[in-house]
Coordinates of C-alpha atoms and ligand atoms in Angstrom, one line a residue:
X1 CA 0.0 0.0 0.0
X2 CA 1.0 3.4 -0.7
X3 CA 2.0 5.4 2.4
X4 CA -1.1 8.1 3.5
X5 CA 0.0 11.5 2.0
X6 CA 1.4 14.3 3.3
X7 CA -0.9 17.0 3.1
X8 CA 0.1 20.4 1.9
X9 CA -1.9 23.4 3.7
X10 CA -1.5 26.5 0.6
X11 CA -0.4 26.4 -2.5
X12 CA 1.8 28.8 -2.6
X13 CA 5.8 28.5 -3.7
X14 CA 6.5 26.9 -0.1
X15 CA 3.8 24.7 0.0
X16 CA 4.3 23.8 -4.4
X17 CA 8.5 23.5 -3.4
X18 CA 7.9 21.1 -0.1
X19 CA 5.5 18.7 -2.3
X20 CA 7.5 18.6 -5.5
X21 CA 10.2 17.7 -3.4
X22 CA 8.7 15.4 -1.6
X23 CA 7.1 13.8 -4.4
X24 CA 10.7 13.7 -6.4
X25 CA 11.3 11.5 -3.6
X26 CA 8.4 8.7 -3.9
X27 CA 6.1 10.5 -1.1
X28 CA 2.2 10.3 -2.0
X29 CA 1.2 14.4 -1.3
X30 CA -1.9 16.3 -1.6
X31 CA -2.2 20.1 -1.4
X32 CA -5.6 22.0 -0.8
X33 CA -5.5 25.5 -2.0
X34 CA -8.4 28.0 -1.2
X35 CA -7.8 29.6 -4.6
X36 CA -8.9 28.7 -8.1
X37 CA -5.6 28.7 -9.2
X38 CA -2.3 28.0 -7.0
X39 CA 1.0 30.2 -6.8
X40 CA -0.2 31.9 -3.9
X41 CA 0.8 35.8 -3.8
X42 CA 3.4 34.9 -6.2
X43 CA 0.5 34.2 -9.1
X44 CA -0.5 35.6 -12.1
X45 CA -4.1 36.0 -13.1
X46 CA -5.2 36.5 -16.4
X47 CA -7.9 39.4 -16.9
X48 CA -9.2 40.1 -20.5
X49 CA -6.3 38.8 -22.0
X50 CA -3.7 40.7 -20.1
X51 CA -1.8 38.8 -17.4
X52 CA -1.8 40.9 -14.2
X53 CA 0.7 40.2 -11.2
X54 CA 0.1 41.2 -7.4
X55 CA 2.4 44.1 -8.0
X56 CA 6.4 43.4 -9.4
X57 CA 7.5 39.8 -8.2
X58 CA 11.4 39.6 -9.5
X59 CA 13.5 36.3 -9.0
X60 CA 16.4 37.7 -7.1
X61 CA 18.9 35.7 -4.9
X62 CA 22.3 34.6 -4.3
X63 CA 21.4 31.5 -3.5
X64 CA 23.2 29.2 -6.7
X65 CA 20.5 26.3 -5.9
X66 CA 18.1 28.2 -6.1
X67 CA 18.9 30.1 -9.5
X68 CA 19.8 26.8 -10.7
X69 CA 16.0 25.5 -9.7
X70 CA 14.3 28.4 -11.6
X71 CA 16.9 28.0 -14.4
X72 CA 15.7 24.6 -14.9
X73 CA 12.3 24.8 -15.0
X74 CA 11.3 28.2 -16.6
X75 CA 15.2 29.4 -18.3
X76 CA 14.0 30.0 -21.9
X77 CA 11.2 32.1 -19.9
X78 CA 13.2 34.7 -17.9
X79 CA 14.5 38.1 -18.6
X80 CA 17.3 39.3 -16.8
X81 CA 17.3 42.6 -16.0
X82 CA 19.7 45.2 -13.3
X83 CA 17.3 46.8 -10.3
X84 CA 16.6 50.6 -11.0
X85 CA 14.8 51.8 -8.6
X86 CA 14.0 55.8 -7.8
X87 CA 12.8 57.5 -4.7
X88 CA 10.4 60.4 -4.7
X89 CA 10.8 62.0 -1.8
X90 CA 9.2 65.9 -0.8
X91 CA 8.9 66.2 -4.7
X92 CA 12.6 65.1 -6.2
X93 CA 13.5 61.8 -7.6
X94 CA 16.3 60.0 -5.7
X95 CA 18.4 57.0 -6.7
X96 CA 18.3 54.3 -4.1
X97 CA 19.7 53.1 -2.2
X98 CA 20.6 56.3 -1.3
X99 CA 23.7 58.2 -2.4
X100 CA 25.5 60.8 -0.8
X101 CA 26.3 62.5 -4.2
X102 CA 22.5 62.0 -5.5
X103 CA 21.6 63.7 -2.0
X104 CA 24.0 66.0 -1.5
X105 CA 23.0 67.5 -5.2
X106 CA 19.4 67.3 -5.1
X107 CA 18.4 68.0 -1.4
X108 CA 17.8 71.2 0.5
X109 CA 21.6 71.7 1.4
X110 CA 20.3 73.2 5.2
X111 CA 18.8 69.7 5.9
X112 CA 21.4 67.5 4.0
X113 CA 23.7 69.7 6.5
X114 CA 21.6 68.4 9.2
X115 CA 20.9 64.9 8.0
X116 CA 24.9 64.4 6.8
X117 CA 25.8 65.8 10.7
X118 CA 23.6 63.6 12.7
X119 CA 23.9 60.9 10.4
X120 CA 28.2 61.2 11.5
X121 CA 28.1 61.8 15.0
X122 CA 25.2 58.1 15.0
X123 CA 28.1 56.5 13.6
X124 CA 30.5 56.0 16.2
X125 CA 27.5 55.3 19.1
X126 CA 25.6 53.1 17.0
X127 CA 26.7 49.6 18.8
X128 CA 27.1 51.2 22.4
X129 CA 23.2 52.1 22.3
X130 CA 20.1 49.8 22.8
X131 CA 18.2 49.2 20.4
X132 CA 14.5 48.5 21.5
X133 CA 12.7 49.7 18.8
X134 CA 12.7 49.7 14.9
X135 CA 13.2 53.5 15.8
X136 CA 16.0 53.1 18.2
X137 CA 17.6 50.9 15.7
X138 CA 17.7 53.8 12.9
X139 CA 17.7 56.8 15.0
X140 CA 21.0 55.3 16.5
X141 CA 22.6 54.3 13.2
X142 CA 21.1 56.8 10.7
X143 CA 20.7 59.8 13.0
X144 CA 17.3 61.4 13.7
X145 CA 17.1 64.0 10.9
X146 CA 16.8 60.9 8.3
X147 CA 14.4 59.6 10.8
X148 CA 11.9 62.2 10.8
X149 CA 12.2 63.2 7.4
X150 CA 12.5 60.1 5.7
X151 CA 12.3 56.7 8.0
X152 CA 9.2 57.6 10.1
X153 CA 6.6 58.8 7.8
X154 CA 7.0 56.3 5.0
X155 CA 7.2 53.5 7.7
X156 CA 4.1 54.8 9.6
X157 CA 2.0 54.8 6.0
X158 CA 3.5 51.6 5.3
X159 CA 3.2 49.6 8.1
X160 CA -0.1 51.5 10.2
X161 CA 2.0 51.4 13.3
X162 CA 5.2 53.9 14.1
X163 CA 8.5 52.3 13.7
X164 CA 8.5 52.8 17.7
X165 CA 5.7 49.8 17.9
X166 CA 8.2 47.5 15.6
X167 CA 10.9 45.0 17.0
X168 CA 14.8 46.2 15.9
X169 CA 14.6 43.0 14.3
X170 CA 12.0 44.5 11.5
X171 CA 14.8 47.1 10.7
X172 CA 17.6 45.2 11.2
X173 CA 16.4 42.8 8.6
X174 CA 14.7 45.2 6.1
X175 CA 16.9 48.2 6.0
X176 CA 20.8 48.2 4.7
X177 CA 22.9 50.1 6.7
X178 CA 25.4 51.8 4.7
X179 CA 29.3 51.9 5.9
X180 CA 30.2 55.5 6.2
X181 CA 33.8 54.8 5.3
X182 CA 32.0 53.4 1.7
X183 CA 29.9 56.4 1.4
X184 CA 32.5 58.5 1.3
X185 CA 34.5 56.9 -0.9
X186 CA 31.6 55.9 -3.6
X187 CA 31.1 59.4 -3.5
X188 CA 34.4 60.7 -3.8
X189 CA 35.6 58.1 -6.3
X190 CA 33.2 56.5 -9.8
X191 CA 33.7 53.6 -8.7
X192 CA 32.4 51.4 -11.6
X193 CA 29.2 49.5 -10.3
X194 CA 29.7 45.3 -10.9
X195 CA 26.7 43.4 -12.1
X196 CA 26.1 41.6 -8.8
X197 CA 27.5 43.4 -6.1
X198 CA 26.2 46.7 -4.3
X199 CA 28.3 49.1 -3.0
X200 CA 26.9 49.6 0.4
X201 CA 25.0 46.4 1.2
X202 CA 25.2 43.3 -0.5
X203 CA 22.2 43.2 -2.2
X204 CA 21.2 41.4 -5.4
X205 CA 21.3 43.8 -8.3
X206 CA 20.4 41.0 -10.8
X207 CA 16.4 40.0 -11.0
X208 CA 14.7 37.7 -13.4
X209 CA 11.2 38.3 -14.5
X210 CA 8.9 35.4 -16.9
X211 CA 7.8 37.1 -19.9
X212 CA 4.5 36.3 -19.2
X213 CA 4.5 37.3 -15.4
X214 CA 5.8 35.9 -11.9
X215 CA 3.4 33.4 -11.9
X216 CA 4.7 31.2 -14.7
X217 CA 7.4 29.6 -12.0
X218 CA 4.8 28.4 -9.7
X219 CA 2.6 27.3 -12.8
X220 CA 5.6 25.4 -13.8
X221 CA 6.4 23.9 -10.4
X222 CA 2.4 23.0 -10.3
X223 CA 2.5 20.7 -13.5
X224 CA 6.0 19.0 -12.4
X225 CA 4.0 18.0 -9.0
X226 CA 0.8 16.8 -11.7
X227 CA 3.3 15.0 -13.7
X228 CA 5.2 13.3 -10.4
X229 CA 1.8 12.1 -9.5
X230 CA 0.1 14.6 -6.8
X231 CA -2.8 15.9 -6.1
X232 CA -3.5 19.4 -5.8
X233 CA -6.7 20.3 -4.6
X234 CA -8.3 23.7 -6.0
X235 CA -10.8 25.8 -4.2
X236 CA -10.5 23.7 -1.3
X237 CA -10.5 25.9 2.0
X238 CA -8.5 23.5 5.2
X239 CA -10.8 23.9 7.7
X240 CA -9.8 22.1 10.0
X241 CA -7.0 19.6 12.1
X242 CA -7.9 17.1 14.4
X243 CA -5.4 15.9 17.0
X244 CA -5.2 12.8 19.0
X245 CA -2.9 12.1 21.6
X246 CA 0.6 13.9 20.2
X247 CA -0.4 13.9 16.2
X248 CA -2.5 15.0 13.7
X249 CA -4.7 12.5 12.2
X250 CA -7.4 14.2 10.0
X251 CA -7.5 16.9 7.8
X252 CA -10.6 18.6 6.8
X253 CA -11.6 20.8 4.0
X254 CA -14.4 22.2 1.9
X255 CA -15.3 23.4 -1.3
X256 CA -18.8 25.0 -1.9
X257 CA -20.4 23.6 1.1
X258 CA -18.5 19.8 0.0
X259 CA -16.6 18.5 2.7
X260 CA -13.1 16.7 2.1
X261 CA -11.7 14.3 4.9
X262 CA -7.7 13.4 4.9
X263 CA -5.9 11.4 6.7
X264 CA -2.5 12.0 6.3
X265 CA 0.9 11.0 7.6
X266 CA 1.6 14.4 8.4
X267 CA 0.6 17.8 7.7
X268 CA 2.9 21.1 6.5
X269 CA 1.2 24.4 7.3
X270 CA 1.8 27.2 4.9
X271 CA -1.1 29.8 5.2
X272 CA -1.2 32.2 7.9
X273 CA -0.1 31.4 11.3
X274 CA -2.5 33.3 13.3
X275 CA -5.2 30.8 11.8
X276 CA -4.2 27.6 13.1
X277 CA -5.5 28.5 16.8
X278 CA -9.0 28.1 15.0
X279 CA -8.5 25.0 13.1
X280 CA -6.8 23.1 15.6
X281 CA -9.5 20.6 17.1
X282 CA -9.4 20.2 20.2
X283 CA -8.8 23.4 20.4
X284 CA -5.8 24.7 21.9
X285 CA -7.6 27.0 24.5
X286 CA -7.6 30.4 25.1
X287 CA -3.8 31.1 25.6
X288 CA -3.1 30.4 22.4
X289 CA -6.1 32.0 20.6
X290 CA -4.5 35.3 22.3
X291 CA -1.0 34.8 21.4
X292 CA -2.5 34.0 17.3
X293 CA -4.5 37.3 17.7
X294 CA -1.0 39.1 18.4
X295 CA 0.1 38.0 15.3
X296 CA -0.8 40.9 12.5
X297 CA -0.2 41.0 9.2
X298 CA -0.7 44.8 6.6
X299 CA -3.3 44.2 3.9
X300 CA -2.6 45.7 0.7
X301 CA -4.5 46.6 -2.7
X302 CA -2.8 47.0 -5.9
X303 CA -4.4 48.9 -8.6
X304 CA -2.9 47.7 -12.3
X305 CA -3.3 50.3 -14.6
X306 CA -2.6 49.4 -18.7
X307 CA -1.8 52.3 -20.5
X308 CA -0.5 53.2 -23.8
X309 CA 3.1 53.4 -24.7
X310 CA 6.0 52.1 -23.1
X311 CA 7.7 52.6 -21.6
X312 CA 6.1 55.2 -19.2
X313 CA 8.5 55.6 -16.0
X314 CA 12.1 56.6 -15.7
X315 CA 12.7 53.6 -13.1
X316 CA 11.1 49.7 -12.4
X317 CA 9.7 51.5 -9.2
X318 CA 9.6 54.6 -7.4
X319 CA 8.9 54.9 -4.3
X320 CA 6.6 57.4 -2.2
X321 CA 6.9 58.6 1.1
X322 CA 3.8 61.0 1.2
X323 CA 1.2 59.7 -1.2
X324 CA -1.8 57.4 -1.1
X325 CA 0.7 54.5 -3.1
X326 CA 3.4 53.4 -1.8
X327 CA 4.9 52.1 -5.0
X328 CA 4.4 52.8 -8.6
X329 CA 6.2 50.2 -10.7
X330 CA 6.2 49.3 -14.6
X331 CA 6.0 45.4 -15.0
X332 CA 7.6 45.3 -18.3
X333 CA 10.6 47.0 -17.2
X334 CA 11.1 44.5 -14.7
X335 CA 11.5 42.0 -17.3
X336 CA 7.2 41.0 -17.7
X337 CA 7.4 42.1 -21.7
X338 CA 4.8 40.1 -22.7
X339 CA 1.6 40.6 -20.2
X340 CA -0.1 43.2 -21.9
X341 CA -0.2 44.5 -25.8
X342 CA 3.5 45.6 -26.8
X343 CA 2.0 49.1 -27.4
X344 CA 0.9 49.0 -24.1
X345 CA 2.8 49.3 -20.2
X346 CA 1.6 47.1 -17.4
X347 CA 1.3 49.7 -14.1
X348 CA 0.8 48.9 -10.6
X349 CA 0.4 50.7 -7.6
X350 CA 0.9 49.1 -4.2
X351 CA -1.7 50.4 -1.1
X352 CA -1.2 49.0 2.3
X353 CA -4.3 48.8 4.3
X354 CA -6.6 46.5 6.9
X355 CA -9.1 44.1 5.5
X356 CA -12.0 46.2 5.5
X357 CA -11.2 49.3 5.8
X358 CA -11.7 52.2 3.4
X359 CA -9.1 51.8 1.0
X360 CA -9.6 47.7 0.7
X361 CA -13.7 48.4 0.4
X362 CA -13.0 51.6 -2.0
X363 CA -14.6 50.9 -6.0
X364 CA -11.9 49.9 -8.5
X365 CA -13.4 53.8 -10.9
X366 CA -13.4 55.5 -7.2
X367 CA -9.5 54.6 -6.3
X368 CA -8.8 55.6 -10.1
X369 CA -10.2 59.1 -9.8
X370 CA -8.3 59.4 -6.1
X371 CA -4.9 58.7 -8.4
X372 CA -5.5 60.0 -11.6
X373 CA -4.5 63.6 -10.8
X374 CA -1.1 63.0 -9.1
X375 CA 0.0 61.0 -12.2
X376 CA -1.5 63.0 -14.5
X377 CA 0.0 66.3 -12.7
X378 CA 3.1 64.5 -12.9
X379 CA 3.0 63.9 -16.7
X380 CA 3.0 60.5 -16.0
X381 CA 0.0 59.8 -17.6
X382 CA -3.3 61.2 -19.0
X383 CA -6.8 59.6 -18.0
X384 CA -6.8 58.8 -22.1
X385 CA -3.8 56.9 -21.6
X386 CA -5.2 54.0 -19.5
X387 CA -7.4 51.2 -21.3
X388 CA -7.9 49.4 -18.4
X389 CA -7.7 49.2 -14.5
X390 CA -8.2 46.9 -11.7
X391 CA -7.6 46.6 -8.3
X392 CA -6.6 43.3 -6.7
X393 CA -6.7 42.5 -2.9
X394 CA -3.8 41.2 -1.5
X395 CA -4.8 39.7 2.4
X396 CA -1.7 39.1 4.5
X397 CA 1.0 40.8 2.5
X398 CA 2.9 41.3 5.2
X399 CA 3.7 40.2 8.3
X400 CA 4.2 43.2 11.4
X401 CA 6.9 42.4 13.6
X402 CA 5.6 44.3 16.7
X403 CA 7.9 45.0 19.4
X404 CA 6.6 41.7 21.4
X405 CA 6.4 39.3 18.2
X406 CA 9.6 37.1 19.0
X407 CA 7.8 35.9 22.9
X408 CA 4.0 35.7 21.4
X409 CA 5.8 33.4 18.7
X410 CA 7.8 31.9 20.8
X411 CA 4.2 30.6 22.8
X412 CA 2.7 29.4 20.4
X413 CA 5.7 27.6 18.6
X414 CA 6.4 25.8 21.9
X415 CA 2.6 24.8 21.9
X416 CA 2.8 23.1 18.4
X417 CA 5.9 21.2 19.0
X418 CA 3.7 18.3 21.0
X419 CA 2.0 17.9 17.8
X420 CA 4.4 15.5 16.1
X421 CA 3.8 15.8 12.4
X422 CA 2.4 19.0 11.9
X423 CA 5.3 21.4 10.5
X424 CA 5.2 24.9 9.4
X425 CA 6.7 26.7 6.0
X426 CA 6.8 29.4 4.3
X427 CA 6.2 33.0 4.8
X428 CA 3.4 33.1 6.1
X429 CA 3.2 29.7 8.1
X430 CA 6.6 31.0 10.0
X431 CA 5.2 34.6 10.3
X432 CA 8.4 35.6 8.6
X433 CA 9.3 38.3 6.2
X434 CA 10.9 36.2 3.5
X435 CA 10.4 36.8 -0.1
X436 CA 10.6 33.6 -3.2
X437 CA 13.5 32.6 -2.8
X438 CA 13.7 31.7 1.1
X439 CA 10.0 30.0 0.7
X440 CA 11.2 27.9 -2.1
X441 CA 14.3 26.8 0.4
X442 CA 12.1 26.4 3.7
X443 CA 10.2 23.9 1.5
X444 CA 12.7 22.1 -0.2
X445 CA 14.5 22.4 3.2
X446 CA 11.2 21.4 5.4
X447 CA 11.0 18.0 2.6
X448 CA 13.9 16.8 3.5
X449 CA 14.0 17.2 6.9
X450 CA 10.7 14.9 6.5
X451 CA 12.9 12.1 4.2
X452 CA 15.8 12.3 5.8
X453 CA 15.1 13.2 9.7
X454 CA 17.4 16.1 10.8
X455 CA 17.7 19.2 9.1
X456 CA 20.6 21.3 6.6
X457 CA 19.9 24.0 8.4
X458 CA 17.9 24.8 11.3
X459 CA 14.3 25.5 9.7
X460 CA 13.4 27.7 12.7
X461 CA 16.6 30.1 11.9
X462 CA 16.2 30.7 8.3
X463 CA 18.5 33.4 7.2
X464 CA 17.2 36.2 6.0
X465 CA 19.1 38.0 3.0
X466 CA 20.1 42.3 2.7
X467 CA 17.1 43.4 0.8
X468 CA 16.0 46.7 -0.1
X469 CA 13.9 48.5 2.3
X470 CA 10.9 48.9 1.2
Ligands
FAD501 C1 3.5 43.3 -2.8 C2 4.5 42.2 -2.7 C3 5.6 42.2 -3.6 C4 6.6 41.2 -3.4 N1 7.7 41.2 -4.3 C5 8.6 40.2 -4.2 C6 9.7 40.2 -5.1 O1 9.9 41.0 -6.0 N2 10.6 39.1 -5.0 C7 10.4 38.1 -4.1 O2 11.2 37.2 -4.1 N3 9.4 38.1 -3.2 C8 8.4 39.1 -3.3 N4 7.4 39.1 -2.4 C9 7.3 38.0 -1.4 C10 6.6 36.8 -2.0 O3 5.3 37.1 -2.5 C11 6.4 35.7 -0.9 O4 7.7 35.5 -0.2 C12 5.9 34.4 -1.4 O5 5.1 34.5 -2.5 C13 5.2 33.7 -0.2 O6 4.9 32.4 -0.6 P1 4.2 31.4 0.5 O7 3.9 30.2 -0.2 O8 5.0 31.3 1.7 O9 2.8 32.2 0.9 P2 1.6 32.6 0.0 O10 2.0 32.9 -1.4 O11 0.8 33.5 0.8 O12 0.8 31.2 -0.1 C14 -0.1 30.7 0.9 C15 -1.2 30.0 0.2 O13 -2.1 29.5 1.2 C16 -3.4 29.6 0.7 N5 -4.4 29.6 1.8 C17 -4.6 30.5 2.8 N6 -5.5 30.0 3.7 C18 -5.8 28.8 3.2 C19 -6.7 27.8 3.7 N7 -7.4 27.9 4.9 N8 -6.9 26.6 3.0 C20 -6.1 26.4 1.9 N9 -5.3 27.3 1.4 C21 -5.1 28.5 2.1 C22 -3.4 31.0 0.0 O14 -4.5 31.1 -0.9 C23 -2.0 30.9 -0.7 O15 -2.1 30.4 -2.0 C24 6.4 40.2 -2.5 C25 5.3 40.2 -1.6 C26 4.4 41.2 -1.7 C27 3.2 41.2 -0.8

C-alpha cells in the first residue's frame, strides 16, 4: 500500500516547493488551496487577455541552488534585467539606495547639513546604544534627521503602526545600513558598479522576471508536481485539524459547502499562522487563541493600470513617502514584456491597508479618480492613456513584527511542538518576512528534513538576506 500522503496546507511557492520535493522522492502528497488557481501571492491572473501580477515579483537571490531551480524549470522564460529603482521623496527623484552624491545635489543643502551631521556623530555610538525599537535601531545608526524626514513617515504609511511599535529586528532585517567609510569613498571616487554586487550592502542587483508574469514559476512547479503524480486540490479551504494524543490525524476541507476528509501522515502548514489556533480541534484554548491574535499581518491593494506606450517611468519603481501608493512600478521593465499589448505598459500601484477598511472596500473607478490627478500632474500619464484598470486584494501581504512578536511566537511555537507531524513553512506559516526565494528553500529544506530526519539548516533560523527596504 502506498503510504497516506502528506498533506500540503497553501499552494503557494512553499507549500508547491515542499510537495515537488517530496514527491521527487516517492512520497504520496496532496495540497488543498483555497484559490482557483495556486501560486499563492506569487501568481499571475489572467484578466481580458492581459496577465496581471500582485504588483512586481522579480527572482532575485544569491542562492546558486536556487537560480539553478528556476533555471531549470522556466530558463527560456526569464529576462534578466539590473534593479533601477527611484525614490520620490518631498517632490525630487532620488536613486536608491541612497547616495550621498544623489543627495548631496538634489536636497535642501540646510537639511542635507543636518541629515549628513547627525547621520556622522550616530556612527560611532551606533553599537554602544540599545536598540529597543525599529526606531532606536535607525535613529542610532542613521541619526534622527533621516528619521523624521524620511524613515518615520513612510514606515508609519507603510506599516499603520510607528516604527517605535516595531521590534529592531524589523529594521535590522529590512533596511541596509550603509558603511560610512564606503559612502564617502563611492562618493568621492566613480567607482564602476559590478553586475552583482552593491556598494553599500550586499544586495542582489540581478532579478529575473517570466515574460508572461511571476506566476509562470509556480505554474511550472504546479505541472511538475501533476506530472510526479500529486494531487493538488483547487478551491479547497482547510478547515480544519484534528489531534489525538501527540499527532494530527485528519485533515478537513471544503469546497462549496463539500466537505473533504484526509488522513495524512503528516501535515505542512503554509497559510497564515495566526489561523491555526482556529482550526486546531481540540482546540488549543484560550492562551493560544490570544497569542494567534498578536500576530498581525498589513493588507494591501494594488491597482494595475494598462496604459499606452511604453515605456512610461524613468525607473522599475519609485517609491513614495507622502502619497496614497506606496509604490508605482512598470512590470515590463522588470522583465514581464509580454503581459499586456507591446504598445501598451503594465502599471501597478501598491496600497497597504486593513481588510475592510476604506481603501480595501473603495470601488476599483473610485480609487482611479483618487490617483488620476497625481499622475497625471506629474506627466506620468493622461486619463486617455489608461485602457484598463483593476484593483486586486492582497490579504496578509505582510507580516508586522511588533515589538513583542519574537515571545508571542515563541508561545505558540512551543505549543505546536507536541504535535508531532504538523510542521510549518513558508512566509506566512513561519510569520516571517521572507520573499521567493527563502519560501522555495524552507520547502525544499522542510521535505527533507521529512525524508531524511534532521535538518541542513535549522528551519526555525532561516536566514534572511540584505534586501531593499521597502
Ligand atoms: C507586494 C509584494 C511584492 C513582493 N515582491 C517580491 C519580489 O519582488 N521578489 C520576491 O522574491 N518576493 C516578493 N514578495 C514576497 C513573496 O510574494 C512571498 O515571499 C511568497 O510568495 C510567499 O509564498 P508562501 O507560499 O509562503 O505564501 P503565499 O504565497 O501567501 O501562499 C499561501 C497560500 O495559502 C493559501 N491559503 C490560505 N489560507 C488557506 C486555507 N485555509 N486553506 C487552503 N489554502 C489556504 C493561499 O491562498 C495561498 O495560496 C512580495 C510580496 C508582496 C506582498
Amino acid at each position: 500500500m502506498k503510504d497516506k500522503p502528506i498533506v500540503v496546507l497553501g499552494g503557494g511557492i512553499s507549500g508547491l516547493s515542499a510537495a515537488l520535493e517530496l514527491l521527487k522522492n516517492g512520497k504520496k502528497v496532496v495540497i488543498l488551496e483555497r484559490e482557483k488557481e495556486a501560486g499563492g501571492m506569487a501568481r499571475t491572473i489572467n484578466e481580458s487577455d492581459y496577465y496581471l501580477d500582485f504588483a512586481p515579483h522579480a527572482y532575485h537571490s544569491t542562492d546558486p541552488e536556487f537560480l539553478k531551480e528556476i533555471f531549470s524549470l522556466i530558463g527560456d522564460e526569464l529576462e534578466e534585467r539590473s534593479k533601477d529603482v527611484r525614490i520620490n521623496f518631498r517632490g525630487k527623484y532620488f536613486l536608491y539606495p541612497l547616495k550621498a552624491r544623489d543627495l548631496a545635489l538634489n536636497m535642501n543643502p540646510l537639511l542635507t547639513l543636518s541629515a549628513l551631521t547627525d547621520f556622522i556623530f550616530a556612527f560611532p555610538k551606533r553599537k554602544s546604544r540599545l536598540d529597543r525599537s525599529s526606531e532606536d535601531w535607525l535613529v542610532n545608526r542613521f541619526g534622527r534627521t533621516l528619521y523624521e524626514i524620511f524613515f518615520g513617515p513612510y514606515s508609519a504609511k507603510v506599516w499603520g503602526v510607528p516604527l517605535s511599535c516595531l521590534s529592531p529586528e524589523f529594521a535590522a532585517h529590512r533596511i541596509p545600513y550603509p558603511n560610512l567609510w564606503n559612502i564617502i569613498k563611492n562618493s568621492l571616487i566613480r567607482k564602476k558598479d559590478t553586475n552583482d554586487t552593491h556598494p553599500y550592502a550586499p544586495l542582489v542587483k540581478k532579478l529575473f522576471y517570466p515574460r508572461k508574469g511571476a506566476g509562470r514559476l509556480p505554474k511550472k512547479m504546479q505541472e511538475e508536481i501533476l506530472k510526479n503524480g500529486g494531487e493538488i486540490l483547487l478551491g479547497y479551504e482547510a478547515k480544519s485539524i484534528e489531534i489525538l494524543g501527540n499527532k494530527v490525524v485528519r485533515v478537513k476541507g471544503e469546497r462549496e459547502g463539500k466537505e473533504i476528509t484526509l488522513s495524512p501522515e503528516s501535515v505542512i502548514f503554509t497559510i497564515p499562522l495566526p489561523e491555526i489556533s482556529k482550526m486546531l480541534s481540540p482546540s488549543p484554548g484560550k492562551k493560544i487563541a490570544d497569542l494567534a491574535k498578536k500576530l498581525r499581518f498589513r493588507d494591501m491593494v494594488i491597482l494595475s493600470l494598462i496604459v499606452k506606450g511604453r515605456p512610461v517611468l524613468s525607473a522599475q519603481s519609485i517609491y513614495y513617502t507622502n502619497k496614497l501608493f506606496n509604490r508605482l512600478s512598470e512590470i515590463n521593465l522588470y522583465g514581464g514584456i509580454e503581459m499586456v499589448p507591446p504598445e501598451c505598459s503594465l502599471l501597478t500601484l501598491e496600497m497597504t491597508c486593513a481588510e475592510g477598511d476604506y481603501l480595501w472596500n473603495m470601488e476599483d473607478d473610485l480609487l482611479l479618480g483618487e490617483i488620476l490627478p497625481y499622475l497625471e500632474e506629474e506627466g506620468i500619464l493622461s486619463k486617455e492613456d489608461i485602457v484598463f484598470h483593476k484593483k486586486m486584494r492582497l490579504k496578509n501581504a505582510y507580516p508586522i513584527y511588533l515589538r513583542d512578536y519574537e515571545e508571542v511566537m515563541g508561545g505558540i511555537l512551543s505549543y505546536l511542538e507536541g504535535i508531532d507531524n504538523l510542521r510549518l513553512c513558508g512566509r506566512q506559516g513561519f510569520f516571517k518576512y521572507i520573499d521567493m526565494d527563502l519560501c522555495w528553500k524552507s520547502g525544499k529544506e522542510l521535505a527533507l528534513n521529512i525524508l531524511h530526519g534532521g535538518s541542513r539548516i535549522p528551519l526555525k533560523e532561516l536566514t534572511y538576506q540584505e534586501r531593499l527596504f521597502f
